[in-house]
Coordinates of C-alpha atoms and ligand atoms in Angstrom, one line a residue:
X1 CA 3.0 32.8 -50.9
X2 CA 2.7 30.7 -47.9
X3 CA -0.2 32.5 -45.2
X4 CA 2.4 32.4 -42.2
X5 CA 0.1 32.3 -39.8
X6 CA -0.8 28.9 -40.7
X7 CA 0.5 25.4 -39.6
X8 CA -0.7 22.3 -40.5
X9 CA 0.1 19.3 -38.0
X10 CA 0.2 15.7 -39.9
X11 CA -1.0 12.5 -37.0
X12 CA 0.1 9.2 -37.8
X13 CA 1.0 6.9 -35.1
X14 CA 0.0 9.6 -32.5
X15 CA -3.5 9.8 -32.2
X16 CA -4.0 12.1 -29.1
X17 CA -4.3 15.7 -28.3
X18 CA -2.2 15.8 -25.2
X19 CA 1.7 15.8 -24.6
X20 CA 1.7 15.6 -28.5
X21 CA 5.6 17.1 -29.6
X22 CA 3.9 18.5 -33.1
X23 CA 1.3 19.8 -31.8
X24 CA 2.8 21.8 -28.9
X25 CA 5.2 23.0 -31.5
X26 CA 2.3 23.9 -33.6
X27 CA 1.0 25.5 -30.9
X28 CA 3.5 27.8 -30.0
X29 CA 4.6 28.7 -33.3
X30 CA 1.7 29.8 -35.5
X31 CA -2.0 31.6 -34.6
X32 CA -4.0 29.1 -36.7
X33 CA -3.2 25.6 -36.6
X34 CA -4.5 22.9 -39.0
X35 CA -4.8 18.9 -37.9
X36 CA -5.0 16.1 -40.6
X37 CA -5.0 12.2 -40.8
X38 CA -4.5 10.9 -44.0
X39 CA -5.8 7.1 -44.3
X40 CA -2.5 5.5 -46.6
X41 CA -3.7 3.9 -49.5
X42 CA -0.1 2.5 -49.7
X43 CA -0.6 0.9 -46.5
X44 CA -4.2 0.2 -47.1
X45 CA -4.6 -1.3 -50.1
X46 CA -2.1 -4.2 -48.7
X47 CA -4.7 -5.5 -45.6
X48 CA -7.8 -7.5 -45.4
X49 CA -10.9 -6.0 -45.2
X50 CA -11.5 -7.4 -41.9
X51 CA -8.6 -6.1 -40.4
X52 CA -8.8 -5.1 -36.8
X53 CA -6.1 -1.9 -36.8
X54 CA -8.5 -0.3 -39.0
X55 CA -11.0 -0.4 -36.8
X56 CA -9.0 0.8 -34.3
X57 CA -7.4 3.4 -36.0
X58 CA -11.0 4.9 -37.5
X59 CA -12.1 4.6 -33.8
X60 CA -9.3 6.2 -32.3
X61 CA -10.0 9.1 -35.0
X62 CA -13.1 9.7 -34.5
X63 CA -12.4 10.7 -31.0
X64 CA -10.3 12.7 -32.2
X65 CA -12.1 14.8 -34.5
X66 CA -15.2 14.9 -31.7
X67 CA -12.6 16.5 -29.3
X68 CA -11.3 18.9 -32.3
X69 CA -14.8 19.5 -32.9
X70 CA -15.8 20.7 -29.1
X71 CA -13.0 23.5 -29.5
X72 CA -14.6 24.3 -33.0
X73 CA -11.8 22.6 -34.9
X74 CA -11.9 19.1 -37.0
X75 CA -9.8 16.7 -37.8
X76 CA -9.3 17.3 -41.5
X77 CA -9.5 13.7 -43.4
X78 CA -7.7 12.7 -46.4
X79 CA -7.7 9.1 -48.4
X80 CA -5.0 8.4 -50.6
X81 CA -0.7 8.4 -50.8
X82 CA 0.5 10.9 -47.9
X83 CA 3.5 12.1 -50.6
X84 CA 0.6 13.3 -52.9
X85 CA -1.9 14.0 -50.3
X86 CA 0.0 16.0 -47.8
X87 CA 1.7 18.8 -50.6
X88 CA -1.8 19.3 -51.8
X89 CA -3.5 20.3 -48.8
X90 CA -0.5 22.2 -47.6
X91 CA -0.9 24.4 -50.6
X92 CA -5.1 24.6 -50.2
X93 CA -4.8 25.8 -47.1
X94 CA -1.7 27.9 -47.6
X95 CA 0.3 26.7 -44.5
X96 CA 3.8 27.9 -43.9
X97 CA 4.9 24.6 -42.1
X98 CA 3.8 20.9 -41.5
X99 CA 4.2 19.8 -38.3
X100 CA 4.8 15.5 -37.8
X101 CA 6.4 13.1 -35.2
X102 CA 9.0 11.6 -36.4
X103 CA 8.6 7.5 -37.6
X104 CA 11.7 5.3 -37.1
X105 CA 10.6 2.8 -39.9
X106 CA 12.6 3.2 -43.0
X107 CA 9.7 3.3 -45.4
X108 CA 8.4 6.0 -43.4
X109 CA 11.4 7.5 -43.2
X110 CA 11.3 7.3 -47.2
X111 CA 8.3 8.4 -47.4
X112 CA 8.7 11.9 -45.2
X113 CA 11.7 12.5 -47.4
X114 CA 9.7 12.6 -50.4
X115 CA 6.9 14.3 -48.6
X116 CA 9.6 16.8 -47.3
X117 CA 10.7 17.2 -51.0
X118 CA 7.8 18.6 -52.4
X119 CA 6.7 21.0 -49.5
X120 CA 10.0 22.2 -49.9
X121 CA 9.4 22.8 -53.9
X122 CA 6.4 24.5 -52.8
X123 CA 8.2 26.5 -50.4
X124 CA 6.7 25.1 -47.0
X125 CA 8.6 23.5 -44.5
X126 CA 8.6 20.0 -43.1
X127 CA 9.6 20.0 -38.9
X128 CA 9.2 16.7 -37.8
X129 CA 9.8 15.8 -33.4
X130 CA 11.0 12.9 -31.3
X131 CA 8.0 11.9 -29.6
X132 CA 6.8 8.1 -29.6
X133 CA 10.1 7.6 -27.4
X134 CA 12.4 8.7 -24.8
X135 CA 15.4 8.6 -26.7
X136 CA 16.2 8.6 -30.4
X137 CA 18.8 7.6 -33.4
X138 CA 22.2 8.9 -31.5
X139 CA 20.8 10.2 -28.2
X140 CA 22.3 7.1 -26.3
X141 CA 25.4 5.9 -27.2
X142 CA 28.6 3.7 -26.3
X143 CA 31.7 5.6 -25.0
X144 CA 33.2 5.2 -28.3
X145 CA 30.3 6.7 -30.2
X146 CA 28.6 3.8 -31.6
X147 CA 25.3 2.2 -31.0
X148 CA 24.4 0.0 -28.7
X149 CA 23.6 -3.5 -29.6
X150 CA 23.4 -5.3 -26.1
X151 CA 20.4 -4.2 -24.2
X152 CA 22.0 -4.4 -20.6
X153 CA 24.8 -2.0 -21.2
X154 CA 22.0 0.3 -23.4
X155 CA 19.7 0.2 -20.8
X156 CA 21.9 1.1 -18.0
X157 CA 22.6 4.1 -20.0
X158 CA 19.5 5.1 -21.2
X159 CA 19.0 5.0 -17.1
X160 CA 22.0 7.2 -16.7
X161 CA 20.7 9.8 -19.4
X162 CA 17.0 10.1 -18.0
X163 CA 16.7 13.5 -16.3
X164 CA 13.0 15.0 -15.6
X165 CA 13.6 17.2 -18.4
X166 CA 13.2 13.8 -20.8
X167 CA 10.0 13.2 -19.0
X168 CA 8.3 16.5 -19.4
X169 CA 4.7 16.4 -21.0
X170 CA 4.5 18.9 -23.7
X171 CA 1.1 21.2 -22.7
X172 CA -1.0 21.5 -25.5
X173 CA -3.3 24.0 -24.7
X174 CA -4.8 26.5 -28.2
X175 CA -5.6 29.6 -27.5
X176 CA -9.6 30.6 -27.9
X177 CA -9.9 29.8 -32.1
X178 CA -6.3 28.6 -32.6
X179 CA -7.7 25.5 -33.6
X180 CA -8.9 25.9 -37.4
X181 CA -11.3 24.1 -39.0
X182 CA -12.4 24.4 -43.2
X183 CA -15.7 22.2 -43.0
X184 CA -14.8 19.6 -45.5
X185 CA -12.3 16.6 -45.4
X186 CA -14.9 14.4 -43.1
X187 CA -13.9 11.2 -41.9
X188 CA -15.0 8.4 -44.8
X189 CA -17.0 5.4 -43.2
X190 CA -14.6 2.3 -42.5
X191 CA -17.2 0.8 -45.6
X192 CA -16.1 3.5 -47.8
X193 CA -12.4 2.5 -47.4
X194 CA -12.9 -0.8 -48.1
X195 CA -13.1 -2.3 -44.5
X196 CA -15.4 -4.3 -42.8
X197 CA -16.5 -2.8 -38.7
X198 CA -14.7 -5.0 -36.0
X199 CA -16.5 -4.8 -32.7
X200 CA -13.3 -4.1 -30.8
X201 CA -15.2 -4.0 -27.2
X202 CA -16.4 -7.4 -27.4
X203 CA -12.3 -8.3 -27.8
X204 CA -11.6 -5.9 -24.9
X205 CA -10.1 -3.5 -26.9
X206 CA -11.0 0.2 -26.4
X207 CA -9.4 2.3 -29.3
X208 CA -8.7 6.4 -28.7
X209 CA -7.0 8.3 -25.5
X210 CA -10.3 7.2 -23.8
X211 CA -9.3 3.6 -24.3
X212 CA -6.2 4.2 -23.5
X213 CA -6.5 6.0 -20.0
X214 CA -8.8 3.6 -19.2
X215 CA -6.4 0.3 -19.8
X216 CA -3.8 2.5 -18.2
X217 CA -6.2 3.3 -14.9
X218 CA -6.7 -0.6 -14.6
X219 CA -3.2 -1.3 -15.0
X220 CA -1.9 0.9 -11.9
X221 CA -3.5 -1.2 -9.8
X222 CA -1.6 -4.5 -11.0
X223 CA 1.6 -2.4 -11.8
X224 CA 3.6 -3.1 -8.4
X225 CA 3.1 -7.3 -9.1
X226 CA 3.9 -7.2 -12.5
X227 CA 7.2 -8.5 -12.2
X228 CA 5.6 -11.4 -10.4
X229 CA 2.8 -12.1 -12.7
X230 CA 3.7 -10.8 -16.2
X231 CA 4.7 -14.8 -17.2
X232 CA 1.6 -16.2 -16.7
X233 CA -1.0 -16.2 -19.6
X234 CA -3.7 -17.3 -17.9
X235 CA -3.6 -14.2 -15.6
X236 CA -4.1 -10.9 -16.2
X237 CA -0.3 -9.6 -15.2
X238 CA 0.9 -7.6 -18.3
X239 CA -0.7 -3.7 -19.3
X240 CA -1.8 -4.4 -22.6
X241 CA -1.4 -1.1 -23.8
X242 CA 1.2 -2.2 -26.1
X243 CA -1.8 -1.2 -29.0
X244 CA -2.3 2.3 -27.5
X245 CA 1.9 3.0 -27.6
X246 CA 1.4 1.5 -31.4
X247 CA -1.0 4.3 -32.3
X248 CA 0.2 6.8 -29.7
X249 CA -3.2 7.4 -28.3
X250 CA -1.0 7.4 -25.0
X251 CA 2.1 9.0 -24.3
X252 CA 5.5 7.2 -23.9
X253 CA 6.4 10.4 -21.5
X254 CA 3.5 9.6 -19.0
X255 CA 4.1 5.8 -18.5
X256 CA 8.0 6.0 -18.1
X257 CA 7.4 9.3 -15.9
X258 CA 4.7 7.0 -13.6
X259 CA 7.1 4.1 -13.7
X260 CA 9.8 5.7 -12.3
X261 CA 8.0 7.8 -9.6
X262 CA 6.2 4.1 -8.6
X263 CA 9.5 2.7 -7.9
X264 CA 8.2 -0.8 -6.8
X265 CA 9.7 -3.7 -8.2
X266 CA 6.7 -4.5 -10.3
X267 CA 6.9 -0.4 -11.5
X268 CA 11.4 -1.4 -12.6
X269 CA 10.8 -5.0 -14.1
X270 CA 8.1 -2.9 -16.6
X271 CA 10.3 -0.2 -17.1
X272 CA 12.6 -2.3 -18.8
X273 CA 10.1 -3.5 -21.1
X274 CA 9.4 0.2 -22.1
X275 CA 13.5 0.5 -22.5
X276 CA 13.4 -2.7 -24.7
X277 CA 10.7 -1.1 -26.6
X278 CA 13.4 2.3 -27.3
X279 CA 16.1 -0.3 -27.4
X280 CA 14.5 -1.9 -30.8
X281 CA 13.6 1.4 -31.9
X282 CA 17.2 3.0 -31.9
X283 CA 18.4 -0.8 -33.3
X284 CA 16.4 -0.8 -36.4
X285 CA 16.6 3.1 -37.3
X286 CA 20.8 1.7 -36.6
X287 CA 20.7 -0.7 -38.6
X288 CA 17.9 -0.7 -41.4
X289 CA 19.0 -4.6 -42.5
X290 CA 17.5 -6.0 -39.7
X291 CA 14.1 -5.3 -40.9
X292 CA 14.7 -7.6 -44.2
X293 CA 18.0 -9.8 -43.0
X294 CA 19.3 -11.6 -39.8
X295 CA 20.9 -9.0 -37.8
X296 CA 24.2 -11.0 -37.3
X297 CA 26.2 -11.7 -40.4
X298 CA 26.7 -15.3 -39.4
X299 CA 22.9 -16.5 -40.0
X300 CA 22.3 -14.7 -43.1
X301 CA 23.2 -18.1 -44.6
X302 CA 20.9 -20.2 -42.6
X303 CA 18.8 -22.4 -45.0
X304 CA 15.2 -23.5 -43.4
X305 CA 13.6 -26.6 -45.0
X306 CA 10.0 -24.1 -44.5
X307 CA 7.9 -27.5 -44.9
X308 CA 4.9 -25.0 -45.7
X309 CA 2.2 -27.8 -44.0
X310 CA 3.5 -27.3 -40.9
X311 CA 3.6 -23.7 -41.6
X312 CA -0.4 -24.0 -42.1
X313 CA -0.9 -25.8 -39.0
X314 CA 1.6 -23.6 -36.7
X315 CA -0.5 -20.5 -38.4
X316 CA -3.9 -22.4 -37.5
X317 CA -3.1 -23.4 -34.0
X318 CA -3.0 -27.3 -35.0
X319 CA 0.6 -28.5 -34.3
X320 CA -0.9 -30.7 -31.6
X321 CA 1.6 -29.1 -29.2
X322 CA -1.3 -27.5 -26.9
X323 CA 1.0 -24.4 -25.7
X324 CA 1.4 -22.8 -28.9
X325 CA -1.8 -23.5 -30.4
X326 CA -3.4 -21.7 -27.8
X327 CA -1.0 -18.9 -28.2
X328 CA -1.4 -18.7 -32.1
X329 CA -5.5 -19.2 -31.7
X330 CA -5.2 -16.0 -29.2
X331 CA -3.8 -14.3 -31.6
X332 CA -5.9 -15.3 -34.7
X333 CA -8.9 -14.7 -32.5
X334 CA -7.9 -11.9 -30.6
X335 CA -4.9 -9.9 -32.3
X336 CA -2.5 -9.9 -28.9
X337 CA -0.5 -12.4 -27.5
X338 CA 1.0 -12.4 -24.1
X339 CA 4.9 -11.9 -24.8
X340 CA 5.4 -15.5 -23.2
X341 CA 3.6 -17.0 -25.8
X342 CA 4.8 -15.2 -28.4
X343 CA 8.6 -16.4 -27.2
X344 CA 7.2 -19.8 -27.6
X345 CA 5.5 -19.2 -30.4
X346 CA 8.5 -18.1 -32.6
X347 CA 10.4 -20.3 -31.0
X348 CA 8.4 -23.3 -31.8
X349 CA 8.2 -22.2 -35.5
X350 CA 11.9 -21.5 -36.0
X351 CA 13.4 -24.1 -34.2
X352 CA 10.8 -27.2 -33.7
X353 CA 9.5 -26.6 -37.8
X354 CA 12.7 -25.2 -39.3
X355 CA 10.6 -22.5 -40.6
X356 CA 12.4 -19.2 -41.2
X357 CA 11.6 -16.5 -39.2
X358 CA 10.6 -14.1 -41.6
X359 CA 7.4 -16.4 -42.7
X360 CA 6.6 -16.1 -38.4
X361 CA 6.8 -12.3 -38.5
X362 CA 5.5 -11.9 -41.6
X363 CA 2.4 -13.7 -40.0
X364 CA 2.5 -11.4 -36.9
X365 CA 2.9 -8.9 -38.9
X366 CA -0.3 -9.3 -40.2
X367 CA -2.7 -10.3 -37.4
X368 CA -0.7 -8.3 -34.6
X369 CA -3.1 -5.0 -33.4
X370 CA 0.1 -3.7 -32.0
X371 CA 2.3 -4.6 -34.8
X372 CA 5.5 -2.2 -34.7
X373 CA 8.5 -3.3 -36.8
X374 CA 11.0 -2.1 -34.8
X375 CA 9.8 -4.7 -31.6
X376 CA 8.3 -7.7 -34.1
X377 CA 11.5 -7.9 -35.6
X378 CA 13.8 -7.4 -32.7
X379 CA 11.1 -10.3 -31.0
X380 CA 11.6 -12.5 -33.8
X381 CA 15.4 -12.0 -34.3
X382 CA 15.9 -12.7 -30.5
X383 CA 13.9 -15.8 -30.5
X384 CA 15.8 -17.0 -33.9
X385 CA 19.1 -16.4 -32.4
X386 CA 19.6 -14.4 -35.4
X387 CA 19.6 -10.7 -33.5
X388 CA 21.8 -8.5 -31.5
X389 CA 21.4 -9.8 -28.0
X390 CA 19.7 -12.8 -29.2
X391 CA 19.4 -15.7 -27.1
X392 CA 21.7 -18.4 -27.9
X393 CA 21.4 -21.1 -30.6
X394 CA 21.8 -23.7 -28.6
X395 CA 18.9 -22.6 -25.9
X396 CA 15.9 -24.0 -27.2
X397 CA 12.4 -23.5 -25.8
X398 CA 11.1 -27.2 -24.8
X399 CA 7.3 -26.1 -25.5
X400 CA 5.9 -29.0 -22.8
X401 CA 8.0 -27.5 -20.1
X402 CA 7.6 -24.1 -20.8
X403 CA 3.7 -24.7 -20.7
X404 CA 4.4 -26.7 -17.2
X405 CA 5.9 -23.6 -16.0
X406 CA 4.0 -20.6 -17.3
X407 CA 0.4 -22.4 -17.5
X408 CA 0.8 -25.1 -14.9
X409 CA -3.1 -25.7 -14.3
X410 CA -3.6 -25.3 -18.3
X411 CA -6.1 -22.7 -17.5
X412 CA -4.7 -20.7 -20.2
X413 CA -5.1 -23.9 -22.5
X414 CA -8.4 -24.2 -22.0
X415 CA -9.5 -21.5 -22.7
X416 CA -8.2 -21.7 -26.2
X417 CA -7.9 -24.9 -26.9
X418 CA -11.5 -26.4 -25.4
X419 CA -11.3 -29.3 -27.3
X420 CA -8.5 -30.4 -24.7
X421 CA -10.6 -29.2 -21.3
X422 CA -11.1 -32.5 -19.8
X423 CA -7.5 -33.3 -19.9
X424 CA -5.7 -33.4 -16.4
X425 CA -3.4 -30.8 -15.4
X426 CA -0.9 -33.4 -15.7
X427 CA -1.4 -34.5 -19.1
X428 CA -3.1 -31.4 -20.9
X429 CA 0.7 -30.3 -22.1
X430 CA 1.3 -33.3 -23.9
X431 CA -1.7 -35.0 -24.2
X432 CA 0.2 -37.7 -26.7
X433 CA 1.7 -38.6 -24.0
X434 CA -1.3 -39.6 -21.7
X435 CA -2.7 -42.9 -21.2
X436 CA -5.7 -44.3 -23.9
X437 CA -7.7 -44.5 -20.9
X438 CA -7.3 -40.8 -20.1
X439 CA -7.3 -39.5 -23.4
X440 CA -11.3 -41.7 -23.7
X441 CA -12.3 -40.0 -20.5
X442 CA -11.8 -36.8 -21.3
X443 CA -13.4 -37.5 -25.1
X444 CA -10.5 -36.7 -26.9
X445 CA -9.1 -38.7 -29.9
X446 CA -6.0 -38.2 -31.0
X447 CA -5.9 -37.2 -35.0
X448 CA -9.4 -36.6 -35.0
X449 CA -11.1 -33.8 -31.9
X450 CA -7.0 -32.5 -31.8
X451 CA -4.1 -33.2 -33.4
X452 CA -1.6 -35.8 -32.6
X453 CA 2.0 -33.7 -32.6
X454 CA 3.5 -33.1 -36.5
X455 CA 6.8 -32.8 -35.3
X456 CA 9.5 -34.7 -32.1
X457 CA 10.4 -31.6 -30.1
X458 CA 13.8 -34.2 -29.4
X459 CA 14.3 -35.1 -33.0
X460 CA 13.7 -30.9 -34.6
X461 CA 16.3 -29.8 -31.5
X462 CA 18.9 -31.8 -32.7
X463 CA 17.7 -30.5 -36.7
X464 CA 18.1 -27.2 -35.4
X465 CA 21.5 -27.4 -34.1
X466 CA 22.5 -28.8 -37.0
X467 CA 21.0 -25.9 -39.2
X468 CA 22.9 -23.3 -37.0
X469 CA 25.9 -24.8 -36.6
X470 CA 26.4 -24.8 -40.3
X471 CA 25.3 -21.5 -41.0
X472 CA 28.3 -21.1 -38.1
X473 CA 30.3 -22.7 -40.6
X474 CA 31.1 -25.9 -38.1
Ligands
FAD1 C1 8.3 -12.8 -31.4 C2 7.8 -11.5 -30.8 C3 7.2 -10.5 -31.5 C4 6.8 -9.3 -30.9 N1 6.1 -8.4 -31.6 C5 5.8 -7.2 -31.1 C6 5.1 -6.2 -31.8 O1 4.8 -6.4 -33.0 N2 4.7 -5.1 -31.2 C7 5.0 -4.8 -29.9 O2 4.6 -3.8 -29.4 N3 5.7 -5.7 -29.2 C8 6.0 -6.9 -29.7 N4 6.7 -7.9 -28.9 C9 7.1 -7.5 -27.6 C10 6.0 -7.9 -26.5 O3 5.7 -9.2 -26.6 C11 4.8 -7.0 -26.5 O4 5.2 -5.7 -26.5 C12 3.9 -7.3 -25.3 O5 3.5 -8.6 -25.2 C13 2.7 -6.4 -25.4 O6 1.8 -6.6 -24.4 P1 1.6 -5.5 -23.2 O7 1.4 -4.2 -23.7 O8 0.6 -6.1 -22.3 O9 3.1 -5.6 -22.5 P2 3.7 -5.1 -21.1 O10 4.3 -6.3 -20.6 O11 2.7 -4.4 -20.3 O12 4.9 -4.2 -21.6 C14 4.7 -2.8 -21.7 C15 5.2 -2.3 -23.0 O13 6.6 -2.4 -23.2 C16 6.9 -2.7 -24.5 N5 7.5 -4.0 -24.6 C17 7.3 -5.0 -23.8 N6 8.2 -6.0 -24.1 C18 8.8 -5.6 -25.2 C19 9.8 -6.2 -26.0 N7 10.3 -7.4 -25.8 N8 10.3 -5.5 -27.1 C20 9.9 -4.2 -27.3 N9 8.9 -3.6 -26.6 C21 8.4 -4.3 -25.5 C22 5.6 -2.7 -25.3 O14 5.4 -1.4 -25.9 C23 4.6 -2.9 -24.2 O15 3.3 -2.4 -24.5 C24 7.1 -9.1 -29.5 C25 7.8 -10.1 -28.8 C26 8.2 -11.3 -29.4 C27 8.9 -12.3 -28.6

């Protein structure tokens, strides 16, 4: 028989100990409460050794078990697949629940069936809690009873729903040995699971709540110009705490509880970003073909050429279009990319290459450290023209004035893209365009120190309109 007294919390993308739904539930439910990470193999066994989240996830861990450890508790470690793992500790340890946040994603959502499944058949139950945003699945819906899948309209009554109540941190505070600990299940070394150790501070990447109230802290102090300065690369406008909301080593509650106390412009232009992020969110768990299909009907018949040379040199940063191979060597080198960028970005591949989408956020998918589905495949979809309040077709990011705009000095550019430095400010966006004399002054040779441009953006517009209009049927 299950020990009643016992509940066992499962983290996954929520690696704090504060305003933590399961755990306050946990909390208030049962005298001894387990906590337990289980590294996926199912996820695991899928990524390169050198890949960044794992770091960041081991790191973010660790804190956690040190600050489990302080109030004589651990973080209990498992390695292997969650459906197997989960029911056989539950059972070890005799716990009468497990305790989870829920995960939109619908092979999580598979996955927490079958994990539900066989607690059940061992007769312990499976509560999972809406925590990673404000509002879930049906909580915000038309008149009619359907979901939204226009932001404005969504957003303007996800504004109307938001009482204090939804912004209420959830106090997780053990009583004196409520905490448990068993003394095995230590955390493996990132070698043991196959991974190689990033040095995430030399990226400026802090992993764990610590990292995250410390991006937060620095962010405050930028947070009433971010609506002026979140465009520009080259400056340091946006939070960059999408990573931390990835992993939940922040709470969603805090930031939109902050933002909307701030007030200033800055404080409502980044609101709406965190309402886009729920907006996704409720969109994929909605309407689960988006994650594999264009979300409207219309361009599930769009045929991309995928010339797969330029889809080498888009992934490399070597189009010879300097905007977007600074944006994709940011991301290759660094794992982020300023949203900008990654507008351009997609944009460029799907509609400049002709390359399907999927190929682009496959590829983010896999060098993204905050990869979420739900947002990389409403990003993608919007920028496509394939999504639910996509941009139009027929709008069609010119990457040389789009670089003019949002990186006028080419500061950004050079940064990434060194090769192009001595270029003028004038000329650095389309350096084919400069004169030979310029181009020899600044040592650059076209098709040998960078690229001379694979593709027309002129010629590839009109391609592109062509492609969608037939998928249109006309
Ligand atoms: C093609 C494409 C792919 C993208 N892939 C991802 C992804 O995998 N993961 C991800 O978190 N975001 C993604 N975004 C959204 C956005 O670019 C990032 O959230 C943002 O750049 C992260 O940086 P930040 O935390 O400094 O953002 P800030 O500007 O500080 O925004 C604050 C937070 O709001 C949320 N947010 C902001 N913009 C969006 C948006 N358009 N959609 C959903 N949430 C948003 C994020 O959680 C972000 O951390 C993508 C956008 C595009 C166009």
């Amino acid at each position: 028989m299950p020990d009643h007294s016992a509940i066992l919390v499962w983290f996954r993308r929520d690696l704090r100990l504060h305003d933590h739904a399961a755990l306050y539930h946990a909390l208030r439910t049962g005298p001894k409460v387990y906590c337990a990470f289980v590294f996926d193999t199912t996820i695991l066994s899928s990524l390169p050794r050198q890949d960044k989240r794992v770091s960041f996830i081991w790191e973010s861990c660790r804190q956690l078990d040190a600050e489990l450890r302080q109030a004589g508790s651990q973080l209990l470690f498992l390695h292997g697949d969650p459906v197997r793992e989960i029911p056989a500790l539950a059972r070890q340890l005799n716990v009468s629940h497990v305790m989870c946040n829920r995960d939109y994603e619908p092979d999580a959502i598979r996955r927490d069936e079958q994990v539900a499944h066989a607690l059940q058949a061992a007769g312990v139950r499976f509560d999972s809690y809406k925590d990673q945003v404000i509002f879930e699945q049906d909580e915000v819906l038309t008149q009619s009873g359907t979901p939204y899948s226009v932001f404005t309209p969504y957003k303007n009554a996800w504004l109307k729903r938001l009482t204090p109540f939804f912004l209420q941190s959830y106090p997780c505070r053990p009583a004196p040995g409520q905490l448990a600990a068993t003394g095995n299940y230590q955390q493996p070394s990132l070698t043991e699971l196959g991974f190689e150790v990033i040095d995430l501070a030399a990226g400026h990447i802090f992993p764990g709540s610590q990292g995250a109230e410390k991006t937060w802290l620095d962010f405050t102090q930028r947070l009433p110009v971010y609506h002026q300065t979140r465009d520009f690369p080259a400056i340091k406008g946006p939070s960059y705490l999408s990573v931390h909301l990835r992993f939940g080593t922040i709470s969603i509650r805090q930031l939109v509880a902050f933002a909307v106390q701030e007030g200033s412009a800055g404080a409502q232009t980044w609101l709406s970003e965190l309402i886009w992020r729920d907006f996704y969110h409720q969109i994929l768990w909605h309407f689960p073909h988006a994650a594999t299909t264009a979300f409207k009907a219309d361009y599930q018949s769009l045929v991309f050429p995928n010339n797969p040379h330029w889809l080498a040199a888009w992934k490399a940063g070597q189009t010879g279009y300097p905007i977007v191979d600074a944006a994709m060597r940011q991301l290759n080198q660094s794992g982020y990319m300023h949203n900008r960028l990654r507008m351009i970005a997609a944009s460029f591949l799907v509609k400049d290459l002709l390359i399907d989408w999927r190929l682009g956020e496959a590829y983010f998918a896999e060098k993204l450290l905050d990869f979420d589905l739900a947002a990389n495949n409403g990003g993608w979809q919007w920028s496509a023209s394939t999504g639910c309040d996509a941009q139009p077709y027929f709008r069609i990011f010119n990457p040389i004035s789009q670089s003019e705009k949002f990186d006028a000095a080419g500061k950004f550019i050079r940064r990434y893209v060194p090769e192009l430095a001595n270029l003028s400010d004038k000329a650095i966006h389309a350096p084919w365009q400069a004169s030979p004399i310029e181009l020899a002054a600044a040592g650059v040779t076209l098709g040998k120190d960078y690229p001379a441009p694979i593709v027309d953006h002129g010629v590839q517009r009109v391609q592109a309109l062509d492609l969608f209009k037939a998928a249109k049927g006309g």
